[in-house]
Amino acid sequence: QQVSVLTTEQVRALRSADLGGLGTDDIAALGASAVAALSTGQFAALSTDQLRAIGTAQVGSLTTAQLAALDTADFNAMTTAQFAAMANTQIAALGTVQLATMESADLAAWDSEQIRALTSRQLAALDSADLKALSADVAAALSTVQLRGIGSEALGGLTTDAVAALTTQQLASLTTTQLAGLESTQLQALGTQQVVGLTTAQVASLASDSLNALKADQFAALTTAQVAAIGTARIQTLESADLAALTTNQLRALSTRAIEAMDSADLAAL
């Protein structure tokens, strides 16, 4: 495979037609510096098979401009192993359109450090299926700025293991819209320490269905300030089992209007 001895200058001089005549073995034989020497036009002209023939060692040498030159079809033609070999700087330079069309299996190939390389704008391009692909370790590694950049619908894709792995700081950083958008199963996955770490504004943003989704031990873990933040209208909709889980201090935190709003069944449960 004599192509392996080509200098970077010789590679740059190849016309797109010449590159198109190279077999996948020839592409794989090119040195990392030779691959990096390809112009964006040359790189974008590679066929799908040629692109997939680039080795993982070569992937790390690709310039951000080369990767940006790929259309979504070519970008998604890359193998999972190639995605896993990307450097953080390469990931940070990817376009939002590229990320929006990225296969979930390829996204799952990135480790915590690679995911942390994504900007909040890039993360905003991901959907719920993409978020579902994130492992618990990767989710726990997201910065608070990154989390706030994720859409509320997309957050609904996080697995319960991923939600349970979030730190209290991460959870407290979520906007009220993001927290209110979590599914019931996700809320039930929260540990009592995570529940305690929620801000009063976040608790106040939860709809009746979300509050009723909380388990008895989660409800019992709420601070008096959090309980006081629950509006009278939603106190009326709480299930008797949740009210029964309230401690004396929590009950004292309720306003008189909230107590007055309870029916006889609710009062009997106290």
mmCIF file of C-alpha atoms in Angstrom:
data_model
loop_
_atom_site.group_PDB
_atom_site.id
_atom_site.type_symbol
_atom_site.label_atom_id
_atom_site.label_comp_id
_atom_site.label_asym_id
_atom_site.label_seq_id
_atom_site.Cartn_x
_atom_site.Cartn_y
_atom_site.Cartn_z
ATOM 1 C CA GLN A 1 0.000 0.000 0.000
ATOM 2 C CA GLN A 2 2.244 2.721 -1.378
ATOM 3 C CA VAL A 3 -0.288 5.391 -0.509
ATOM 4 C CA SER A 4 0.969 5.212 3.065
ATOM 5 C CA VAL A 5 4.235 6.912 2.033
ATOM 6 C CA LEU A 6 2.536 9.992 0.569
ATOM 7 C CA THR A 7 3.591 13.264 2.185
ATOM 8 C CA THR A 8 1.053 15.772 3.475
ATOM 9 C CA GLU A 9 1.874 18.021 0.491
ATOM 10 C CA GLN A 10 1.186 15.190 -1.927
ATOM 11 C CA VAL A 11 -2.098 14.357 -0.195
ATOM 12 C CA ARG A 12 -3.229 17.982 -0.403
ATOM 13 C CA ALA A 13 -2.485 17.915 -4.140
ATOM 14 C CA LEU A 14 -4.842 15.000 -4.804
ATOM 15 C CA ARG A 15 -8.002 15.891 -6.655
ATOM 16 C CA SER A 16 -11.364 14.668 -5.324
ATOM 17 C CA ALA A 17 -11.554 12.235 -8.260
ATOM 18 C CA ASP A 18 -8.161 10.830 -7.304
ATOM 19 C CA LEU A 19 -9.261 10.399 -3.693
ATOM 20 C CA GLY A 20 -12.444 8.717 -4.867
ATOM 21 C CA GLY A 21 -10.324 6.070 -6.584
ATOM 22 C CA LEU A 22 -8.604 5.057 -3.359
ATOM 23 C CA GLY A 23 -9.856 1.848 -1.768
ATOM 24 C CA THR A 24 -10.806 1.554 1.893
ATOM 25 C CA ASP A 25 -7.492 -0.196 2.583
ATOM 26 C CA ASP A 26 -5.678 2.792 1.067
ATOM 27 C CA ILE A 27 -7.613 5.221 3.274
ATOM 28 C CA ALA A 28 -6.878 3.120 6.347
ATOM 29 C CA ALA A 29 -3.187 3.095 5.412
ATOM 30 C CA LEU A 30 -2.886 6.888 5.355
ATOM 31 C CA GLY A 31 -1.019 8.322 8.297
ATOM 32 C CA ALA A 32 -2.808 10.503 10.829
ATOM 33 C CA SER A 33 -0.966 13.596 9.591
ATOM 34 C CA ALA A 34 -1.945 12.795 5.984
ATOM 35 C CA VAL A 35 -5.621 12.500 6.909
ATOM 36 C CA ALA A 36 -5.440 15.758 8.841
ATOM 37 C CA ALA A 37 -3.878 17.403 5.770
ATOM 38 C CA LEU A 38 -6.976 16.821 3.643
ATOM 39 C CA SER A 39 -8.818 20.022 2.839
ATOM 40 C CA THR A 40 -12.427 20.308 3.990
ATOM 41 C CA GLY A 41 -13.483 19.854 0.370
ATOM 42 C CA GLN A 42 -11.402 16.699 -0.006
ATOM 43 C CA PHE A 43 -12.648 15.312 3.293
ATOM 44 C CA ALA A 44 -16.300 16.020 2.541
ATOM 45 C CA ALA A 45 -15.882 14.291 -0.838
ATOM 46 C CA LEU A 46 -14.918 10.965 0.730
ATOM 47 C CA SER A 47 -17.470 8.229 0.200
ATOM 48 C CA THR A 48 -19.294 6.627 3.127
ATOM 49 C CA ASP A 49 -17.127 3.504 2.909
ATOM 50 C CA GLN A 50 -13.947 5.577 2.789
ATOM 51 C CA LEU A 51 -15.065 7.629 5.768
ATOM 52 C CA ARG A 52 -15.832 4.512 7.793
ATOM 53 C CA ALA A 53 -12.392 3.116 6.882
ATOM 54 C CA ILE A 54 -10.619 5.853 8.830
ATOM 55 C CA GLY A 55 -9.066 4.241 11.884
ATOM 56 C CA THR A 56 -9.657 5.393 15.454
ATOM 57 C CA ALA A 57 -6.057 6.638 15.671
ATOM 58 C CA GLN A 58 -6.674 8.766 12.589
ATOM 59 C CA VAL A 59 -9.966 10.146 13.951
ATOM 60 C CA GLY A 60 -8.165 11.949 16.753
ATOM 61 C CA SER A 61 -6.109 13.871 14.187
ATOM 62 C CA LEU A 62 -9.097 15.198 12.228
ATOM 63 C CA THR A 63 -9.476 18.945 12.352
ATOM 64 C CA THR A 64 -12.646 20.551 13.673
ATOM 65 C CA ALA A 65 -13.103 22.130 10.238
ATOM 66 C CA GLN A 66 -13.056 18.701 8.582
ATOM 67 C CA LEU A 67 -15.716 17.349 10.927
ATOM 68 C CA ALA A 68 -17.840 20.466 10.490
ATOM 69 C CA ALA A 69 -17.705 19.964 6.709
ATOM 70 C CA LEU A 70 -19.535 16.640 6.936
ATOM 71 C CA ASP A 71 -23.228 16.684 6.114
ATOM 72 C CA THR A 72 -25.574 14.820 8.447
ATOM 73 C CA ALA A 73 -25.633 11.676 6.280
ATOM 74 C CA ASP A 74 -21.844 11.339 6.267
ATOM 75 C CA PHE A 75 -21.604 12.333 9.924
ATOM 76 C CA ASN A 76 -24.014 9.583 10.935
ATOM 77 C CA ALA A 77 -22.216 7.106 8.679
ATOM 78 C CA MET A 78 -19.258 7.189 11.057
ATOM 79 C CA THR A 79 -18.906 4.121 13.248
ATOM 80 C CA THR A 80 -19.529 4.051 16.992
ATOM 81 C CA ALA A 81 -15.829 3.301 17.503
ATOM 82 C CA GLN A 82 -14.928 6.431 15.551
ATOM 83 C CA PHE A 83 -17.252 8.558 17.678
ATOM 84 C CA ALA A 84 -15.725 7.076 20.822
ATOM 85 C CA ALA A 85 -12.258 8.089 19.567
ATOM 86 C CA MET A 86 -13.156 11.774 19.183
ATOM 87 C CA ALA A 87 -11.220 14.283 21.253
ATOM 88 C CA ASN A 88 -13.037 16.741 23.507
ATOM 89 C CA THR A 89 -12.069 19.683 21.277
ATOM 90 C CA GLN A 90 -13.563 17.914 18.275
ATOM 91 C CA ILE A 91 -16.811 17.230 20.124
ATOM 92 C CA ALA A 92 -17.111 20.827 21.306
ATOM 93 C CA ALA A 93 -16.877 22.010 17.687
ATOM 94 C CA LEU A 94 -19.674 19.816 16.302
ATOM 95 C CA GLY A 95 -22.705 21.592 14.902
ATOM 96 C CA THR A 96 -26.107 21.441 16.577
ATOM 97 C CA VAL A 97 -27.647 20.004 13.392
ATOM 98 C CA GLN A 98 -25.087 17.195 13.438
ATOM 99 C CA LEU A 99 -25.808 16.441 17.083
ATOM 100 C CA ALA A 100 -29.566 16.575 16.591
ATOM 101 C CA THR A 101 -29.333 13.760 14.039
ATOM 102 C CA MET A 102 -26.735 11.705 15.900
ATOM 103 C CA GLU A 103 -27.645 8.105 16.689
ATOM 104 C CA SER A 104 -28.271 7.438 20.391
ATOM 105 C CA ALA A 105 -25.892 4.456 20.310
ATOM 106 C CA ASP A 106 -23.088 6.742 19.111
ATOM 107 C CA LEU A 107 -23.848 9.286 21.835
ATOM 108 C CA ALA A 108 -23.730 6.500 24.399
ATOM 109 C CA ALA A 109 -20.157 5.752 23.281
ATOM 110 C CA TRP A 110 -18.928 9.035 24.769
ATOM 111 C CA ASP A 111 -17.611 8.939 28.320
ATOM 112 C CA SER A 112 -18.153 11.547 31.044
ATOM 113 C CA GLU A 113 -15.281 13.777 29.926
ATOM 114 C CA GLN A 114 -16.459 13.767 26.321
ATOM 115 C CA ILE A 115 -20.035 14.625 27.321
ATOM 116 C CA ARG A 116 -18.746 17.453 29.512
ATOM 117 C CA ALA A 117 -17.132 18.906 26.383
ATOM 118 C CA LEU A 118 -20.582 19.657 24.955
ATOM 119 C CA THR A 119 -21.827 23.205 25.289
ATOM 120 C CA SER A 120 -25.286 23.976 26.653
ATOM 121 C CA ARG A 121 -26.273 25.019 23.110
ATOM 122 C CA GLN A 122 -25.234 21.609 21.790
ATOM 123 C CA LEU A 123 -27.082 19.804 24.574
ATOM 124 C CA ALA A 124 -30.216 21.771 23.732
ATOM 125 C CA ALA A 125 -30.177 19.999 20.352
ATOM 126 C CA LEU A 126 -30.560 16.556 21.958
ATOM 127 C CA ASP A 127 -33.949 14.889 22.335
ATOM 128 C CA SER A 128 -35.358 12.490 24.925
ATOM 129 C CA ALA A 129 -34.021 9.413 23.079
ATOM 130 C CA ASP A 130 -30.521 10.899 23.240
ATOM 131 C CA LEU A 131 -30.828 11.620 26.960
ATOM 132 C CA LYS A 132 -32.039 8.076 27.544
ATOM 133 C CA ALA A 133 -28.719 6.856 26.131
ATOM 134 C CA LEU A 134 -26.739 8.593 28.883
ATOM 135 C CA SER A 135 -25.543 6.316 31.659
ATOM 136 C CA ALA A 136 -25.954 7.246 35.320
ATOM 137 C CA ASP A 137 -22.225 8.077 35.610
ATOM 138 C CA VAL A 138 -22.348 10.356 32.580
ATOM 139 C CA ALA A 139 -25.495 12.131 33.814
ATOM 140 C CA ALA A 140 -23.882 12.722 37.206
ATOM 141 C CA ALA A 141 -20.889 14.331 35.455
ATOM 142 C CA LEU A 142 -22.942 17.011 33.689
ATOM 143 C CA SER A 143 -22.284 20.538 34.901
ATOM 144 C CA THR A 144 -25.154 22.643 36.213
ATOM 145 C CA VAL A 145 -24.763 24.944 33.194
ATOM 146 C CA GLN A 146 -25.088 21.962 30.864
ATOM 147 C CA LEU A 147 -28.185 20.673 32.666
ATOM 148 C CA ARG A 148 -29.942 24.025 32.420
ATOM 149 C CA GLY A 149 -29.359 23.939 28.673
ATOM 150 C CA ILE A 150 -31.346 20.734 28.202
ATOM 151 C CA GLY A 151 -34.981 21.097 27.199
ATOM 152 C CA SER A 152 -37.630 19.936 29.675
ATOM 153 C CA GLU A 153 -39.020 17.395 27.204
ATOM 154 C CA ALA A 154 -35.550 15.986 26.580
ATOM 155 C CA LEU A 155 -34.930 15.642 30.339
ATOM 156 C CA GLY A 156 -37.938 13.354 30.432
ATOM 157 C CA GLY A 157 -35.781 10.831 28.581
ATOM 158 C CA LEU A 158 -33.305 10.367 31.432
ATOM 159 C CA THR A 159 -33.515 6.903 32.938
ATOM 160 C CA THR A 160 -34.515 6.571 36.572
ATOM 161 C CA ASP A 161 -30.948 5.403 37.359
ATOM 162 C CA ALA A 162 -29.590 8.586 35.767
ATOM 163 C CA VAL A 163 -32.013 10.765 37.749
ATOM 164 C CA ALA A 164 -31.117 8.966 40.974
ATOM 165 C CA ALA A 165 -27.425 9.640 40.245
ATOM 166 C CA LEU A 166 -27.841 13.420 39.984
ATOM 167 C CA THR A 167 -26.341 15.402 42.841
ATOM 168 C CA THR A 168 -28.405 17.756 44.991
ATOM 169 C CA GLN A 169 -26.521 20.650 43.370
ATOM 170 C CA GLN A 170 -27.483 19.441 39.903
ATOM 171 C CA LEU A 171 -31.139 19.044 40.856
ATOM 172 C CA ALA A 172 -31.277 22.449 42.552
ATOM 173 C CA SER A 173 -29.904 24.012 39.357
ATOM 174 C CA LEU A 174 -32.856 22.843 37.265
ATOM 175 C CA THR A 175 -35.370 25.488 36.312
ATOM 176 C CA THR A 176 -38.899 25.137 37.656
ATOM 177 C CA THR A 177 -40.038 24.281 34.125
ATOM 178 C CA GLN A 178 -37.467 21.507 33.859
ATOM 179 C CA LEU A 179 -38.355 19.989 37.240
ATOM 180 C CA ALA A 180 -42.086 20.253 36.594
ATOM 181 C CA GLY A 181 -41.530 18.393 33.329
ATOM 182 C CA LEU A 182 -40.041 15.293 34.943
ATOM 183 C CA GLU A 183 -42.086 12.108 34.679
ATOM 184 C CA SER A 184 -43.667 10.551 37.787
ATOM 185 C CA THR A 185 -41.268 7.591 37.646
ATOM 186 C CA GLN A 186 -38.324 9.987 37.536
ATOM 187 C CA LEU A 187 -39.583 11.883 40.600
ATOM 188 C CA GLN A 188 -40.086 8.614 42.459
ATOM 189 C CA ALA A 189 -36.444 7.716 41.735
ATOM 190 C CA LEU A 190 -35.202 10.665 43.789
ATOM 191 C CA GLY A 191 -33.599 9.823 47.111
ATOM 192 C CA THR A 192 -34.726 11.617 50.271
ATOM 193 C CA GLN A 193 -31.541 13.735 50.312
ATOM 194 C CA GLN A 194 -32.229 14.798 46.746
ATOM 195 C CA VAL A 195 -35.788 15.756 47.712
ATOM 196 C CA VAL A 196 -34.519 17.846 50.639
ATOM 197 C CA GLY A 197 -32.161 19.649 48.249
ATOM 198 C CA LEU A 198 -34.972 20.922 46.020
ATOM 199 C CA THR A 199 -35.631 24.642 46.259
ATOM 200 C CA THR A 200 -38.967 25.933 47.530
ATOM 201 C CA ALA A 201 -39.589 27.424 44.082
ATOM 202 C CA GLN A 202 -39.096 23.995 42.518
ATOM 203 C CA VAL A 203 -41.485 22.354 44.988
ATOM 204 C CA ALA A 204 -44.015 25.115 44.378
ATOM 205 C CA SER A 205 -43.798 24.437 40.633
ATOM 206 C CA LEU A 206 -44.853 20.798 40.941
ATOM 207 C CA ALA A 207 -48.344 20.051 39.727
ATOM 208 C CA SER A 208 -50.769 17.996 41.812
ATOM 209 C CA ASP A 209 -50.030 14.831 39.795
ATOM 210 C CA SER A 210 -46.308 15.250 40.430
ATOM 211 C CA LEU A 211 -46.792 15.811 44.162
ATOM 212 C CA ASN A 212 -49.045 12.786 44.428
ATOM 213 C CA ALA A 213 -46.410 10.754 42.594
ATOM 214 C CA LEU A 214 -43.983 11.258 45.477
ATOM 215 C CA LYS A 215 -43.633 8.257 47.766
ATOM 216 C CA ALA A 216 -44.483 8.519 51.462
ATOM 217 C CA ASP A 217 -40.820 8.589 52.531
ATOM 218 C CA GLN A 218 -40.118 11.365 50.014
ATOM 219 C CA PHE A 219 -43.046 13.382 51.299
ATOM 220 C CA ALA A 220 -41.916 12.861 54.885
ATOM 221 C CA ALA A 221 -38.449 14.155 53.928
ATOM 222 C CA LEU A 222 -39.724 17.563 52.777
ATOM 223 C CA THR A 223 -38.495 20.449 54.894
ATOM 224 C CA THR A 224 -40.986 22.725 56.612
ATOM 225 C CA ALA A 225 -40.096 25.469 54.103
ATOM 226 C CA GLN A 226 -40.825 23.104 51.209
ATOM 227 C CA VAL A 227 -44.158 22.048 52.723
ATOM 228 C CA ALA A 228 -45.101 25.686 53.236
ATOM 229 C CA ALA A 229 -44.384 26.305 49.550
ATOM 230 C CA ILE A 230 -47.123 23.883 48.482
ATOM 231 C CA GLY A 231 -50.125 25.970 47.563
ATOM 232 C CA THR A 232 -53.536 25.540 49.168
ATOM 233 C CA ALA A 233 -55.083 24.329 45.908
ATOM 234 C CA ARG A 234 -52.575 21.488 45.672
ATOM 235 C CA ILE A 235 -52.848 20.604 49.353
ATOM 236 C CA GLN A 236 -56.499 19.816 48.619
ATOM 237 C CA THR A 237 -55.454 17.291 45.972
ATOM 238 C CA LEU A 238 -52.885 15.424 48.056
ATOM 239 C CA GLU A 239 -53.621 11.802 48.783
ATOM 240 C CA SER A 240 -54.447 10.871 52.371
ATOM 241 C CA ALA A 241 -51.368 8.604 52.539
ATOM 242 C CA ASP A 242 -49.122 11.582 51.785
ATOM 243 C CA LEU A 243 -50.817 13.729 54.395
ATOM 244 C CA ALA A 244 -50.474 10.930 56.916
ATOM 245 C CA ALA A 245 -46.705 10.890 56.269
ATOM 246 C CA LEU A 246 -46.338 14.516 57.374
ATOM 247 C CA THR A 247 -44.573 15.083 60.674
ATOM 248 C CA THR A 248 -45.789 17.443 63.385
ATOM 249 C CA ASN A 249 -43.330 20.135 62.287
ATOM 250 C CA GLN A 250 -44.422 19.783 58.673
ATOM 251 C CA LEU A 251 -48.090 20.136 59.620
ATOM 252 C CA ARG A 252 -47.292 23.275 61.600
ATOM 253 C CA ALA A 253 -45.699 24.717 58.458
ATOM 254 C CA LEU A 254 -49.030 24.572 56.617
ATOM 255 C CA SER A 255 -51.026 27.764 56.480
ATOM 256 C CA THR A 256 -54.409 27.974 58.188
ATOM 257 C CA ARG A 257 -55.985 28.272 54.739
ATOM 258 C CA ALA A 258 -54.351 24.989 53.742
ATOM 259 C CA ILE A 259 -55.738 23.261 56.831
ATOM 260 C CA GLU A 260 -59.176 24.729 56.217
ATOM 261 C CA ALA A 261 -59.065 23.423 52.644
ATOM 262 C CA MET A 262 -58.744 19.806 53.800
ATOM 263 C CA ASP A 263 -61.813 17.611 53.787
ATOM 264 C CA SER A 264 -62.824 15.237 56.576
ATOM 265 C CA ALA A 265 -60.931 12.284 55.038
ATOM 266 C CA ASP A 266 -57.741 14.339 54.857
ATOM 267 C CA LEU A 267 -58.082 15.505 58.448
ATOM 268 C CA ALA A 268 -58.752 11.957 59.593
ATOM 269 C CA ALA A 269 -55.496 10.877 57.958
ATOM 270 C CA LEU A 270 -53.420 13.338 59.989
#
